[in-house]
Every structure is written in structure tokens, then in C-alpha cells.
Amino acid sequence: MTADMYGTIARPASQVLSEVTITDQEFRLFQNLIKAHTGIALSEHKRNLVCSRLGKRLRALSLPSFRKYYDYLRDEAGQTELEHFVNAITTNKTDFYREKAHFDFLEQEMVSAWKARVVRTGKRQIRIWSAGCSSGEEPYTIAITLRNAIENFSAWDVRILASDIDTEVLDRAAQGVYPTERVADIPKPILERYFLRGTGSRAGFVQVAPEIRDLITFRQINLQWDPWPVRTFFDCIFCRNVIIYFDKPTQRRLMERFAAYLKDDAYLFLGHSESLYGMSDEFTLLRNTIYRKREGKGSATPPWATK
Ligand SMILES: C[S@@+](CC[C@H](N)C(=O)[O-])C[C@H]1O[C@@H](n2cnc3c(N)ncnc32)[C@H](O)[C@@H]1O
């Protein structure tokens, strides 16, 4: 074998790994399979993305075509591959303090409302669901915001459920370890108080402090599952930058199900380009992408009791 001017070793022609292309029919099969498993509606312009992400799975399994990969996924033997398949398809972009206005609202408006509720009910309990939490930046930002905004925090019972369909990002979320570049924009006092700096082999990384990690339960939940393995009414659901991948009927059904899991007057946050416009009468719009559940829109029977 010979090396070129960049030192790259050229493979003999017989060893060149040819790119496998996806046919129209194969793409349609995967569109249907992905929709059925995840609710994600892939449009034609995602074809290259599907081809490159699933192409990696084809190579990992030494399969010669997308059709063979599809057949494998449908076969009983390929059931464990479904997890890799789903993980390969999801888009996990996220950030600490993404859409900061939401965390300002949480700190300034919602915490005050919950403090006022203590006066009425004597209960210091907050339940939040980060649905589609990706690698954890969203639920950690929620936890840090609450920890920082509530003075006598230890007197409160605060729990955050953080869920995603993608097991690979969830594993990372549960560890709470991030390269320092990922936290570069977090204000220094917050960073120093709620993150531990790695040393030695962990230099260049930070880990979220245990007092914050302990507030969160990470679980795999596919929002398409019915029922969900959740038995709690929430004060707030964050489902941001998730429904954008679903079609309208799937979004509508999901919002109805979220409404059933929210307490009266509870809050729902969507992503910056998502909206309930013309979709749901269970919520009123408070401000851009922040919704409140209408009083009396819930059923007295918990959704988990009706399944
Ligand atoms: C773009 S990320 C958004 C992360 C975070 N909420 C944010 O706004 O920064 C979308 C997440 O939704 C998850 N997701 C997609 N379909 C899902 C489903 N059916 N059930 C649960 N999570 C899903 C993906 O795995 C991905 O991590």
C-alpha cells in the first residue's frame, strides 16, 4: 500500500468500503418504522441524515443493504438493535439555560406562585417533568434554578423526573459529567456552587454536584408509550424542542395526555418554534411558548388509574 502526500494510506480497490445508498422504497419503510416507534415524522429532506446515521449501524452489523437492516430490525433476533436504531435517529441538541427566558419565568413567577400556595395549603411540594431531556442540561438547569431561588430549600420536597427515549443520552445525563466548554456560559457563582471541577484524568470536565443530581430521577420513557410508567401529577412539564419532530395528530394527543398529568393551574413549556395554536383548549398562552393549564380541565381520576 502507498501513502499519499497527507500520509493517508490508500486501500487496494477491493477493500474500498462503498457507501450504501437508500432506495425510495427503503426510505419509506424506515419512515414508517420510525413513526411507529418514536412518533418522529421524517420528511424527504431528512433522507441523507437517515442514510448516514443508519449507515453506521449497517457497517457495525456488516449488513449489505438498508433492506437487510430493516428485515433485521423486524426479526426477533434484531430486537436489541431497536435501541441503537432509535438512538441513531433522535436529534439531541440541547444546552444549559437554553431559552433563558423560561428559567427567568421559573425563578420569578412560578416559585412565587408556589410559595403563595404554601400559605394556602401548607404543602411545600414541587413536581416537574422534563420530557425529552436529552443529555440532562435542561433538568439540571431547572434543578439549579429552583435550588437557587428557594431560600429554605431543605424544607421543600422537590422532585424532577427527566426522561427521554434515547438510552445513550440518558446514560450521559445521569452521570452529569460535561466538558468545561459546555458550561462556559454559566455565570461563575452558579458554576462554582453547583459544579465540581475534575482533576487528574478528569481535568477538562465538570460534574454536577450531588445536591443537584439527587433531585432528579432519569428514566427511559418513550412519549409514544401508552400508558406511561408515571404516577404523579406535575406542577410543570418542560417538553421543549421535542414535538417539532411529531406530526399534528401526534402533537395533539400528547398535549391531551400532558394536560391529564398536570395539576390545575400548572405550567407547560414548549420549545422556541413550537406552539399549541389551534391545537388544544386545555391550555392558555401566558407568554411566548409558556402555557398554563386551564382550571377544571383535568379529570378527577388520575390518568394512570384509567388504564
Ligand atoms: C432536541 S432534543 C431537546 C432537548 C431539550 N428538551 C432541549 O430543549 O434542550 C429532543 C429530545 O427528544 C427526544 N425524543 C424524541 N422522540 C421522543 C419520544 N418519542 N419519546 C421521548 N423522547 C423523545 C430525543 O431523543 C431528544 O433527546
Coordinates of C-alpha atoms and ligand atoms in Angstrom, one line a residue, residues 38-40 90-95 98-99 131-134 138 164-166 169 221-224 240-242 245-246, ligand 1:
T38 CA -41.0 7.1 18.2
G39 CA -43.7 9.4 16.7
I40 CA -41.0 11.1 14.7
T90 CA -33.0 11.1 17.5
T91 CA -31.7 14.6 17.4
N92 CA -30.4 15.6 20.9
K93 CA -29.3 19.2 20.6
T94 CA -29.6 20.9 23.9
D95 CA -27.8 23.3 26.3
R98 CA -31.3 27.1 26.6
E99 CA -34.1 29.7 26.1
A131 CA -39.9 15.2 28.9
G132 CA -37.3 14.7 26.2
C133 CA -34.4 15.8 28.5
S134 CA -31.6 14.7 26.1
E138 CA -32.4 21.0 30.8
D164 CA -36.0 10.5 27.1
I165 CA -36.4 7.7 24.6
D166 CA -32.7 7.7 23.8
V169 CA -28.1 10.4 26.1
I221 CA -39.8 7.0 28.7
N222 CA -41.0 6.9 25.1
L223 CA -43.7 9.5 24.8
Q224 CA -45.5 7.2 22.4
R240 CA -39.1 21.6 24.6
N241 CA -37.9 21.0 21.1
V242 CA -39.5 17.6 21.0
Y245 CA -40.4 16.2 15.2
F246 CA -44.0 14.9 15.5
Ligands
LIG1 C1 -33.7 18.4 20.5 S1 -33.7 17.4 22.0 C2 -34.4 18.6 23.1 C3 -33.7 18.5 24.5 C4 -34.2 19.6 25.5 N1 -35.6 19.4 25.8 C5 -34.0 21.0 25.0 O1 -34.9 21.6 24.5 O2 -32.8 21.4 25.0 C6 -35.1 16.4 21.6 C7 -35.1 15.1 22.5 O3 -36.4 14.5 22.4 C8 -36.2 13.1 22.4 N2 -37.3 12.4 21.8 C9 -37.6 12.3 20.5 N3 -38.7 11.4 20.4 C10 -39.1 11.1 21.6 C11 -40.1 10.2 22.1 N4 -41.0 9.6 21.3 N5 -40.1 10.0 23.5 C12 -39.2 10.6 24.3 N6 -38.3 11.4 23.9 C13 -38.2 11.6 22.5 C14 -34.9 12.9 21.7 O4 -34.2 11.7 22.0 C15 -34.1 14.1 22.1 O5 -33.2 13.8 23.1

